[in-house]
Coordinates of C-alpha atoms and ligand atoms in Angstrom, one line a residue:
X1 CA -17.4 17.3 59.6
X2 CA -19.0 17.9 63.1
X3 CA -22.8 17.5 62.6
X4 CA -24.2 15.3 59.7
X5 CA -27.8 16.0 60.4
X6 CA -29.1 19.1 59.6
X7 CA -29.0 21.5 61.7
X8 CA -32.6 21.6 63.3
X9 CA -34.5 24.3 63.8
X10 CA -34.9 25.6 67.4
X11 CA -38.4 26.0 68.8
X12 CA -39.1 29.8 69.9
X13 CA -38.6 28.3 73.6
X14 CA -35.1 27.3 73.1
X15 CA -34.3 30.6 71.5
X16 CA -36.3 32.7 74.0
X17 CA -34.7 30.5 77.2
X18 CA -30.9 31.6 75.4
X19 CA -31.4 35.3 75.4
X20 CA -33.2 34.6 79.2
X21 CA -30.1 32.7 79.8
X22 CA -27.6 35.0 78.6
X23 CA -29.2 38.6 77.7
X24 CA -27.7 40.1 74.2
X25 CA -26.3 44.0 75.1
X26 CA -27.6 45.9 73.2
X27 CA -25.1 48.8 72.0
X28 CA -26.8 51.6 70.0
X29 CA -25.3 51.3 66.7
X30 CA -25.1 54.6 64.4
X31 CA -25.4 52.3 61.8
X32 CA -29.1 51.8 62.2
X33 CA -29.5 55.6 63.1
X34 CA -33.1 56.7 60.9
X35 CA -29.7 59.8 60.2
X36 CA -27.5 56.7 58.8
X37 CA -30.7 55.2 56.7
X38 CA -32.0 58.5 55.9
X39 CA -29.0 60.0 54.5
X40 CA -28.1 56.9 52.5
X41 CA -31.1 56.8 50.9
X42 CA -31.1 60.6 50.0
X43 CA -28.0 60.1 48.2
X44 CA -29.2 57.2 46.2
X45 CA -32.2 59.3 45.2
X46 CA -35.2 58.1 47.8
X47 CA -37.2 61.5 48.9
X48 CA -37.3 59.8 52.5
X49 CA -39.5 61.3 55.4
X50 CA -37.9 63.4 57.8
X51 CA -35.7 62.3 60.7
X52 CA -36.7 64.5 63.5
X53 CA -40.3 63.1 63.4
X54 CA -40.1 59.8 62.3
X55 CA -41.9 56.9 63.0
X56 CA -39.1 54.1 63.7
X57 CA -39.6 50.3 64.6
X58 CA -36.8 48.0 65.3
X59 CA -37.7 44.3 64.9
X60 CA -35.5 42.0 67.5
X61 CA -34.6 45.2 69.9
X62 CA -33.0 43.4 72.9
X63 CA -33.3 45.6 75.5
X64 CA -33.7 48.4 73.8
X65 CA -30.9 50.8 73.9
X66 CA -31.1 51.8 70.5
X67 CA -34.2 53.0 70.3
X68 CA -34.2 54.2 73.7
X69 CA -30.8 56.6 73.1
X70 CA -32.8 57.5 69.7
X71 CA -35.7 58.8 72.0
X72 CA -33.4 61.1 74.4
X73 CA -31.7 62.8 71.2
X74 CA -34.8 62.5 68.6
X75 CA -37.7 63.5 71.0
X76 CA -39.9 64.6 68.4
X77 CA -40.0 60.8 66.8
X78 CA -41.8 58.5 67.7
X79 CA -40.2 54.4 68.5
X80 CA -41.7 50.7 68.6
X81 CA -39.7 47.5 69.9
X82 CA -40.4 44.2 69.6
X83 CA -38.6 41.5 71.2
X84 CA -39.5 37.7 71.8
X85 CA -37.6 37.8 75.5
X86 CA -39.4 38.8 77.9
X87 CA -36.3 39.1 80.0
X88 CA -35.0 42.2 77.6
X89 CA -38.4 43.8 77.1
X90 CA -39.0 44.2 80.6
X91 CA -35.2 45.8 80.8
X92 CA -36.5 48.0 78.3
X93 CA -39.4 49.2 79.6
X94 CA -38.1 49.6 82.8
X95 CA -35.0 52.2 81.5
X96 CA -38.0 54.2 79.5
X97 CA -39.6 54.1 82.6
X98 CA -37.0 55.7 84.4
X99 CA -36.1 58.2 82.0
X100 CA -39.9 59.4 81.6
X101 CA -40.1 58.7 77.8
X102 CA -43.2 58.5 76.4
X103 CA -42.8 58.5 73.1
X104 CA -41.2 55.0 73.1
X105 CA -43.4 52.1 73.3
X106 CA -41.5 47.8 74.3
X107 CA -43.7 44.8 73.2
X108 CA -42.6 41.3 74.0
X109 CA -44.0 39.2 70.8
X110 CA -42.9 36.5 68.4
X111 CA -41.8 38.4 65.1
X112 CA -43.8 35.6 63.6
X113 CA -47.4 36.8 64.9
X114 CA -47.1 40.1 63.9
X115 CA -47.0 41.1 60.2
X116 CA -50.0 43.3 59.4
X117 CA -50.9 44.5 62.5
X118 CA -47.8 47.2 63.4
X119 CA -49.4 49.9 62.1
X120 CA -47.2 52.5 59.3
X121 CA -43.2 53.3 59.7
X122 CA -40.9 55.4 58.1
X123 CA -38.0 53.5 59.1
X124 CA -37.6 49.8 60.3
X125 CA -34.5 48.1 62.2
X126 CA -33.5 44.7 62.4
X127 CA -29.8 44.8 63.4
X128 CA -28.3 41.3 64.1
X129 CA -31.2 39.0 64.3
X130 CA -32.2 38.1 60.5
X131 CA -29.1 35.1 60.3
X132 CA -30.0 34.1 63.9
X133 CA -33.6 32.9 63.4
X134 CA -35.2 30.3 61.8
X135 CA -36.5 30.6 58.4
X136 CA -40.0 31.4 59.2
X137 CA -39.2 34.3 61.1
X138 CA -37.0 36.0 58.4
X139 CA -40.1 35.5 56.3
X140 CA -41.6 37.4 59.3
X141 CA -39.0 39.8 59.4
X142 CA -39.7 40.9 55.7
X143 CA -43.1 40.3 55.7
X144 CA -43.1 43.1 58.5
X145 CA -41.3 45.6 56.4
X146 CA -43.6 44.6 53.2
X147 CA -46.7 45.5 55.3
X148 CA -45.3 48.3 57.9
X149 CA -43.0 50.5 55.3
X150 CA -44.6 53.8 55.0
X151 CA -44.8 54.7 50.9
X152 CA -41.1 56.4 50.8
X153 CA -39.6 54.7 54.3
X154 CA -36.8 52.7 54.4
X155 CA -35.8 49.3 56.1
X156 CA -32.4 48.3 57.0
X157 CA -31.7 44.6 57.7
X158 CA -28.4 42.9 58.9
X159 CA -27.4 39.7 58.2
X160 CA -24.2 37.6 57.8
X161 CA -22.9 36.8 54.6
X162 CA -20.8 35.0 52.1
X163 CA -18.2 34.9 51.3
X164 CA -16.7 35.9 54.4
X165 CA -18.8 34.2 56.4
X166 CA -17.3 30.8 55.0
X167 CA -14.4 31.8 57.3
X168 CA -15.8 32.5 60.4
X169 CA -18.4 29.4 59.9
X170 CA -15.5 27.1 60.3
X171 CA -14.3 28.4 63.6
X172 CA -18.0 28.8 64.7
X173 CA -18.1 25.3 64.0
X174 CA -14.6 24.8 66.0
X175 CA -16.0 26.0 68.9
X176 CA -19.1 24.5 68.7
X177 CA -17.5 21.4 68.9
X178 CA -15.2 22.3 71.6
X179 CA -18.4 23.2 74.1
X180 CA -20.5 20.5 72.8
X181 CA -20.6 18.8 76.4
X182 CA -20.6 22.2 78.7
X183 CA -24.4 22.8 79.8
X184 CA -24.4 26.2 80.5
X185 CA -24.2 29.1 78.2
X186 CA -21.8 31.5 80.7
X187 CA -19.3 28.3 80.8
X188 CA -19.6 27.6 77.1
X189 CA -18.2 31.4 75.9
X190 CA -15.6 31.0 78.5
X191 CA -14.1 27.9 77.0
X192 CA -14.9 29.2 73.8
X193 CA -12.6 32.5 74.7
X194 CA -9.6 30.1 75.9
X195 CA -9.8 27.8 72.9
X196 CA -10.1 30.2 70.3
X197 CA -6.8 31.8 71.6
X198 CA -5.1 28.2 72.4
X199 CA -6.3 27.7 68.2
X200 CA -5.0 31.3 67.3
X201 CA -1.4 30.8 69.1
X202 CA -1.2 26.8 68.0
X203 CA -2.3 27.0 64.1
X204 CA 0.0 25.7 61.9
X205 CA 2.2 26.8 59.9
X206 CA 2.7 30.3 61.4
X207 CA 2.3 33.0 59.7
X208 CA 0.1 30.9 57.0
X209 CA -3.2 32.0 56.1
X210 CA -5.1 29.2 57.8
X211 CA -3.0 31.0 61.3
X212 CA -3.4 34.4 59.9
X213 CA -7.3 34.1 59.9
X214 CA -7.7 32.1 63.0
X215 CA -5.5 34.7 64.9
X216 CA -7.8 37.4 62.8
X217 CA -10.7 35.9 64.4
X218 CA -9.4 36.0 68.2
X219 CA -8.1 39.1 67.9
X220 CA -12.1 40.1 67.0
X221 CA -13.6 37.9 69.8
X222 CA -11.0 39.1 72.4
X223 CA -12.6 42.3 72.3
X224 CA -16.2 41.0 72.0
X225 CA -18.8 41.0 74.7
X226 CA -19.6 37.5 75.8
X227 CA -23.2 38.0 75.0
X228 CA -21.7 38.5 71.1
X229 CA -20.0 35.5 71.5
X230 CA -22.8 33.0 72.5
X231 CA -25.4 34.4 70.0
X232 CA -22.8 34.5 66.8
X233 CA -20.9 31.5 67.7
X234 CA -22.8 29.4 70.2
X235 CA -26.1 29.8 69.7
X236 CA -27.9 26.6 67.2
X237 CA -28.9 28.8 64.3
X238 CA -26.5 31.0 62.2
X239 CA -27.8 31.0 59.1
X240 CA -25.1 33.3 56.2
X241 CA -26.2 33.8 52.7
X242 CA -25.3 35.8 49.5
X243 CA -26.2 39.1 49.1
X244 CA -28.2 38.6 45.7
X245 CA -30.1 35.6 47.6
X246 CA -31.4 38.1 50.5
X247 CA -32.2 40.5 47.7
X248 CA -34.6 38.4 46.1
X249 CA -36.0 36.9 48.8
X250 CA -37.1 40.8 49.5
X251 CA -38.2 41.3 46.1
X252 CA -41.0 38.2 46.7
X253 CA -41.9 40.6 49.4
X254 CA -42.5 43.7 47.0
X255 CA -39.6 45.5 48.8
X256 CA -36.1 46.5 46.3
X257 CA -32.9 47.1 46.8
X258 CA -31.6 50.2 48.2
X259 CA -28.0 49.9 48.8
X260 CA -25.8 50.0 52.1
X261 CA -26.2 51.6 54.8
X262 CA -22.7 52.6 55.2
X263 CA -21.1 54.4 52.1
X264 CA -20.2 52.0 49.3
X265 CA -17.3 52.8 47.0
X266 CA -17.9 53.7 43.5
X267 CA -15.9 52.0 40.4
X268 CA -13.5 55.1 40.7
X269 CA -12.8 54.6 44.5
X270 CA -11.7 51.0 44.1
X271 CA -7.6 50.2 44.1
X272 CA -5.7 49.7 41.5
X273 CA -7.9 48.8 38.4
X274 CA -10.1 46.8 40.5
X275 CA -13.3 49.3 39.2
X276 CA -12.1 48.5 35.8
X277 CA -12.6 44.6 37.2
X278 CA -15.7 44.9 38.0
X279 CA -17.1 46.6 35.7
X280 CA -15.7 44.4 33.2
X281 CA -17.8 41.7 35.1
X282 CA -21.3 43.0 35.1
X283 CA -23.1 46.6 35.1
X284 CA -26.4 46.6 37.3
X285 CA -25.2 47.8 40.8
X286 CA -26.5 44.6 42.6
X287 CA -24.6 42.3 40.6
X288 CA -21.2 44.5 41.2
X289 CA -22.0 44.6 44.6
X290 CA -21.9 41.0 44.8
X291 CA -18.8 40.9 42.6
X292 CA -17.5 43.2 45.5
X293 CA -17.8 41.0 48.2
X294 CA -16.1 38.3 46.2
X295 CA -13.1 40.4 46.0
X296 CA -13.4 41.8 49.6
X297 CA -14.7 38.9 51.1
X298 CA -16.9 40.3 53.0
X299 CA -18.5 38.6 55.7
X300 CA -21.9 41.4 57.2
X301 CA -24.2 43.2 55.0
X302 CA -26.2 46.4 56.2
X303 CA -29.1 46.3 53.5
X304 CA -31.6 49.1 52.9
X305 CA -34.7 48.2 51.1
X306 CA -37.6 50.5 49.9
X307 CA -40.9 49.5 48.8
X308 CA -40.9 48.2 45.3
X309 CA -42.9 51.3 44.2
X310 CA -41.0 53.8 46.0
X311 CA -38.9 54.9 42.4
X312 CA -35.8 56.5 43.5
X313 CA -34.7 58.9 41.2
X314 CA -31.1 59.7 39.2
X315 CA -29.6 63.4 40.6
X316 CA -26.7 65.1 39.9
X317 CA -23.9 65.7 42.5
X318 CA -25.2 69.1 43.2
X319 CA -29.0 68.1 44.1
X320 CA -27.8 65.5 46.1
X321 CA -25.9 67.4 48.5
X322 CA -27.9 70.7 48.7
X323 CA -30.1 69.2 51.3
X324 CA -27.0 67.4 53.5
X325 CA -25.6 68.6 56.1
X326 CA -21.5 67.8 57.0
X327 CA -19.4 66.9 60.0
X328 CA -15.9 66.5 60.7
X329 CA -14.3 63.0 60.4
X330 CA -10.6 63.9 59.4
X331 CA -8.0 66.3 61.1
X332 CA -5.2 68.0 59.9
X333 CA -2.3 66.4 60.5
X334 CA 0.3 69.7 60.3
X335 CA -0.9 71.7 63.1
X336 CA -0.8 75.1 60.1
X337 CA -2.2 73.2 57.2
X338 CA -0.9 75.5 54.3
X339 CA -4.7 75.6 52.3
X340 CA -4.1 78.0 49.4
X341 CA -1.0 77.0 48.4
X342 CA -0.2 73.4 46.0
X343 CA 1.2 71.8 48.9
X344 CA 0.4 68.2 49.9
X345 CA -1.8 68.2 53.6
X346 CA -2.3 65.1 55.2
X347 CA -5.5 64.5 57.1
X348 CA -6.5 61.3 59.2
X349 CA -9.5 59.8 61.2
X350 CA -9.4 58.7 64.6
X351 CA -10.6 55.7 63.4
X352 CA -7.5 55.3 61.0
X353 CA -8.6 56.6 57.1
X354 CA -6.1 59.0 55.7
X355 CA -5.9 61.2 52.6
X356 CA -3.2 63.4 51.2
X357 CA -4.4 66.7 48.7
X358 CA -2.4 69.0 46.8
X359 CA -6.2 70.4 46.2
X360 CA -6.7 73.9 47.9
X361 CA -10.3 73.2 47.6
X362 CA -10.4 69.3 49.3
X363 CA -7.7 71.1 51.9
X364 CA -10.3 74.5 52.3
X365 CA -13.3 72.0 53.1
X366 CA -11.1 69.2 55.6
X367 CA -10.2 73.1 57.6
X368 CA -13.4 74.4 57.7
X369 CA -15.3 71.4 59.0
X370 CA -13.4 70.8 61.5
X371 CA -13.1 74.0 62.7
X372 CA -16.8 74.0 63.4
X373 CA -16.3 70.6 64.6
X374 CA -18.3 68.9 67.0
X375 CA -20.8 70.8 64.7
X376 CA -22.0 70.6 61.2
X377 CA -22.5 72.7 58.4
X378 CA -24.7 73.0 55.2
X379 CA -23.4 72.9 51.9
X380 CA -23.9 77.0 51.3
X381 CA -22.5 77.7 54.5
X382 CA -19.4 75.2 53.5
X383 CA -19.3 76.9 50.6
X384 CA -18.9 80.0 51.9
X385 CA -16.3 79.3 54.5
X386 CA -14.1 77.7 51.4
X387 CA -14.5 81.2 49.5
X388 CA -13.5 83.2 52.3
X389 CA -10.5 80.9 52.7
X390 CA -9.4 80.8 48.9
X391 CA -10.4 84.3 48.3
X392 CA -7.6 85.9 46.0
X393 CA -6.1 81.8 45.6
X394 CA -9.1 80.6 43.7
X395 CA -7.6 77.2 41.8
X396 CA -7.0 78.2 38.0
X397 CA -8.9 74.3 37.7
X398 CA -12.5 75.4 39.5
X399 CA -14.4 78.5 38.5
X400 CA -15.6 79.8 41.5
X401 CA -19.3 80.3 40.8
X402 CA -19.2 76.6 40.4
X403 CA -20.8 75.0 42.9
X404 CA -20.4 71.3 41.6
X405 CA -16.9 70.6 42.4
X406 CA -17.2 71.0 46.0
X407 CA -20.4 68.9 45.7
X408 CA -18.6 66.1 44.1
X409 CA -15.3 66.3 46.5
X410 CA -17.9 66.1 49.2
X411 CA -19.4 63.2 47.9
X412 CA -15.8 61.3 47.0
X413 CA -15.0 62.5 51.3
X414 CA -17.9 60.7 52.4
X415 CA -17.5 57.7 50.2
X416 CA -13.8 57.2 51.7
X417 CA -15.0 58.3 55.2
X418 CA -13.1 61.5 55.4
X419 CA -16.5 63.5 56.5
X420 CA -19.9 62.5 57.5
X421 CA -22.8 63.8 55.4
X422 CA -26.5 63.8 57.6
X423 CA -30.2 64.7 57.2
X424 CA -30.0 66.3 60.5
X425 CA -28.2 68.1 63.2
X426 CA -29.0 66.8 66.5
X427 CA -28.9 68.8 69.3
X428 CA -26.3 68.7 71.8
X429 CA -24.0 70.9 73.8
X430 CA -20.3 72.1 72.1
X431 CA -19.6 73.6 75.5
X432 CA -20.7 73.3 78.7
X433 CA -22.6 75.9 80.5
X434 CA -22.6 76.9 83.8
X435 CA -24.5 74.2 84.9
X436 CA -23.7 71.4 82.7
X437 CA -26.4 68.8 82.2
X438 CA -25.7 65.3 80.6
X439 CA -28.0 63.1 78.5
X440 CA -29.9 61.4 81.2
X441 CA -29.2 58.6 79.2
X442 CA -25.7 58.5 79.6
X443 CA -26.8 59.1 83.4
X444 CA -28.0 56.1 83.7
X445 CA -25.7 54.2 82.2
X446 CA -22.9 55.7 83.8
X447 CA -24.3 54.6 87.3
X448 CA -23.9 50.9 86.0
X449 CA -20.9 50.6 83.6
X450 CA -17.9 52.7 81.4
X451 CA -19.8 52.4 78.3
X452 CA -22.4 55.2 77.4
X453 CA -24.3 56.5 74.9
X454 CA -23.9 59.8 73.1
X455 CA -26.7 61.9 71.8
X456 CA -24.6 61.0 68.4
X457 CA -25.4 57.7 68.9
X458 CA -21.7 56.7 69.4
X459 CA -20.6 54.3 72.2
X460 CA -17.8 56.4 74.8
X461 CA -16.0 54.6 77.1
X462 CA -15.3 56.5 80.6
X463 CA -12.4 56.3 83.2
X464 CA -13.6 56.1 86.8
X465 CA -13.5 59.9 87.3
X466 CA -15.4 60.4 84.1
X467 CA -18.4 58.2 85.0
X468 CA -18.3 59.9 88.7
X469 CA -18.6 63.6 87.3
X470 CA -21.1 62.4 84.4
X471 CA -23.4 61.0 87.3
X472 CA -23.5 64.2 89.1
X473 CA -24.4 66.5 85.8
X474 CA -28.2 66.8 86.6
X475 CA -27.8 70.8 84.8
X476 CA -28.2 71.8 88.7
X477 CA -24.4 72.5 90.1
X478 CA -22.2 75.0 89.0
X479 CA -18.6 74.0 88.6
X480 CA -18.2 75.3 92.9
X481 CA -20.7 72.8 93.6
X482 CA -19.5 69.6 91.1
X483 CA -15.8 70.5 92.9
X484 CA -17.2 70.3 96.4
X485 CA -18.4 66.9 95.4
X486 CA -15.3 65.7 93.4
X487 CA -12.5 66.0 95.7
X488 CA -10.2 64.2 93.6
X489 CA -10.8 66.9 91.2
X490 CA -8.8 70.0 90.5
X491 CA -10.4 73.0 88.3
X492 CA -8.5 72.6 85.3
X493 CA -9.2 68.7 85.4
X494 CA -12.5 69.6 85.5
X495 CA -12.3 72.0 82.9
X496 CA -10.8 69.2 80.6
X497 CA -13.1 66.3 81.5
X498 CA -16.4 68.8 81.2
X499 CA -14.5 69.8 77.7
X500 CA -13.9 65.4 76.6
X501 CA -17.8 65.5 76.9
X502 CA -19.0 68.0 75.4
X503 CA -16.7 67.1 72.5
X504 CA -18.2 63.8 72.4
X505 CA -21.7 64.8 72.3
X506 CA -22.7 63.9 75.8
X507 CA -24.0 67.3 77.3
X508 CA -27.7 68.5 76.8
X509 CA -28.2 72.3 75.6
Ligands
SAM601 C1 -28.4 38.8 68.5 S1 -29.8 39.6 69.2 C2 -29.6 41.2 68.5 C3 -30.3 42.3 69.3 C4 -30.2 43.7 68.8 N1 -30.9 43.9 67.6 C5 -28.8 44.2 68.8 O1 -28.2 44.2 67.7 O2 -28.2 44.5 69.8 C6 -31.2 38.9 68.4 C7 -32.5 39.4 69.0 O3 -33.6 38.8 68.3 C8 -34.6 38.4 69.2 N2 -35.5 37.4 68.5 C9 -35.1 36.2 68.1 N3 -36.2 35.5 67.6 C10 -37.2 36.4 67.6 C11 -38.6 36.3 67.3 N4 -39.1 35.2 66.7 N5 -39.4 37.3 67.5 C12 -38.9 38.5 68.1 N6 -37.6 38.6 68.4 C13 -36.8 37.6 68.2 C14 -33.9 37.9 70.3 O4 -34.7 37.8 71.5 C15 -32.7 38.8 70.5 O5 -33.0 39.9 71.3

């Protein structure tokens, strides 16, 4: 309807000169985590190499955050960025700069001049860039991880896809349109803002699905960064496709099909008889997870490809989670959560997922994670802390020499995002010390903005009295000194603001 030539390709110039124009803010994303990759392709078999030294490139790095927040919290790894701007490399290098890190290297280059000469990594990033280039560089882009991926390493690439994507196409296209005449990118995402909430409140009729996915669509770009909103919606290519189309371009490349990054349901998690659906439909994994999209609509893949020869291998519930280590996700809602007894518990996420157990065991294991929550624990020590809590209530279901039960629950937890299962435990503080000291990181960012990075990888906001105090924990001042600084602070404020970051992973040990 609004263009009826093809959408031409943009010359590197035009595509370099928009990220100039309007750099892309880059937000550390625990989704491409080497943890995230590692962990996912552990569970799907893959022996991967380990996290705390890893060799990790991210293709398309903007100004480097990610890798940047990986280097403060990972410092035994080792990270590589390339970028086409010049304009977010040189932001890059300057934050490494000023955080002394050496073991993070920036390079502005063309993705296109550049397979077979990166050198070996174990794990390889490219986070939002594969549906916003043209073709030849997503050859590039898999071409890369074809030559770079080290023999059991792991790539994870992020594109857009259908049939979600079908969706938010059309109102790309709407606003397209609606800036066609507006020269400037800055202008263009402001109109784009206004007209995407005029369409949202206007659609007709209310409450129909045409309104219900417009006002779906503004309620996401309303909290979007503008830089998100010229490169998704403004910028000339934004190229979706189907999952089983990206997987076999990869397979030209010698690289296979891993999985996602995040947890993927199995049959048994689905609602209703939907896993009875789909596997009624087809049996190889990639074909059901394209059947899944269909039904979910999906509209963003996280995929994790290994080299062709890599051979996962099949493992039981037990061997899988031997090696994992778990965290926390879901809290007790009752504030005495009644364990041993068949009683239904509720537990929910922050981040709204819920689950209800009559189970003594799923309740035992919710309890004792998040009692040692901010930190993790192994599956013997789990297993220990769930004996001690059922001791003389063993359930007449589970014998309790068995280990597999709890290995499967924690499985079905992670799956449905009740607990988090990792490769490793990064180090940060649970309490702060005497002299509390924050990621420098975080620092840094503080000085600027509200949103920092944790050493979990996780984006915190700050109020104005958090960013202050953050700035001033150099692991230096004892809590007389940080009050002769603060005013506006009072001990116990202090005590509780110290106590919000050490929760959220932002103090150093
Ligand atoms: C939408 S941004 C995503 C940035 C980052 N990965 C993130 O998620 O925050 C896409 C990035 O790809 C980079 N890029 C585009 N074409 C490229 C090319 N041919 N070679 C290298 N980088 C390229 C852009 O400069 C931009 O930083």
């Amino acid at each position: 309807m609004l263009n009826n030539a093809p959408t031409p390709s943009p010359d590197t110039d035009a595509l370099r000169k928009s990220y100039d124009e309007l750099p892309y803010d880059n937000l550390p994303r625990y989704t491409t985590h080497p943890d995230c990759l590692a962990t996912a392709a552990r569970l799907r078999g893959l022996e991967v190499p380990s996290v705390a030294t890893a060799r990790v490139l991210e293709l398309g790095c903007s100004t480097g955050v990610n890798l940047i927040a990986l280097a403060v919290a990972i410092p035994g790894g080792r990270y590589t960025g390339i970028d086409l701007s010049t304009a977010h490399i040189d932001s890059a290098v300057s934050l490494a700069k000023t955080l002394g890190l050496e073991q993070v290297n920036f390079a502005a280059a063309d993705l296109r001049s550049l397979a077979g000469t990166l050198g070996e990594f174990d794990y390889i990033v490219c986070h939002g860039v594969y549906s916003h280039v043209p073709a030849d560089v997503q050859e590039a882009i898999l071409s890369i991880c074809a030559h770079s991926l080290a023999p059991n390493g792991v790539a994870c690439i992020s594109y857009n896809t259908y049939p979600g994507w079908y969706l938010r196409g059309m109102i790309r296209d709407l606003l397209r349109w609606h800036v066609r005449d507006t020269p400037e990118l800055a202008q263009q995402v402001a109109r784009a803002r206004e007209f995407m909430q005029v369409l949202a409140r206007q659609a007709q009729p209310p409450g129909g699905w045409y309104a219900g996915a417009l006002g779906d669509e503004a309620r996401i770009l309303a909290d979007s960064l503008d830089s998100y909103i010229a490169h998704e919606h403004l910028d000339p290519v934004n190229e979706p496709l189907y999952l089983i189309e990206f997987v076999a371009r990869a397979r030209q490349h010698g690289l296979e099909y891993l999985g996602e990054a995040l947890p993927e349901p199995q049959l048994c998690d689905l609602p209703g008889d939907l896993g009875a659906a789909l596997a009624g439909l087809a049996d190889d994994p990639l074909a059901q997870g394209q059947y899944l999209d269909c039904f979910l609509g999906r509209a963003f893949h996280r995929t994790l490809l290994c080299r062709a020869d890599a051979a996962p291998r099949e493992r039981t519930p037990l061997e899988t989670v031997q090696s994992l280590l778990a965290r926390a996700r879901a809290t007790p809602v009752s504030e005495q959560p009644r364990v041993r007894e068949i009683v239904v518990e509720n537990f929910r996420t922050a981040d709204g997922y819920a689950a209800s157990s009559t189970d003594p065991l799923i309740k035992a294991m919710l309890v004792a994670l998040r009692r040692r929550a901010p930190g993790m624990l192994s599956f013997a020590a789990l297993q220990n802390e769930v004996r001690e809590m059922l001791a003389g209530a063993w359930p007449a279901c589970y014998r309790e020499d068995d280990p597999v039960p709890l290995a499967e629950a924690l499985l079905r937890l992670h799956r449905g995002s009740l607990l988090s299962l990792h490769t490793l435990d990064i180090a940060f503080a649970t309490e702060a010390g005497t002299t509390p000291r924050a990621s420098p990181l975080a620092r840094e960012q503080a000085r600027t903005g509200a949103r920092v990075t944790s050493l979990r990888h996780d984006t915190i906001e700050l109020d104005a009295t958090q960013r202050e105090l953050l700035c001033l924990l150099d692991g230096t001042q004892d809590r007389r000194e940080l009050l002769a600084r603060c005013p506006w602070l009072s001990a116990e404020l202090l005590e509780k603001t110290l106590g919000h970051m050490a929760r959220h992973a932002l103090l150093k040990q």
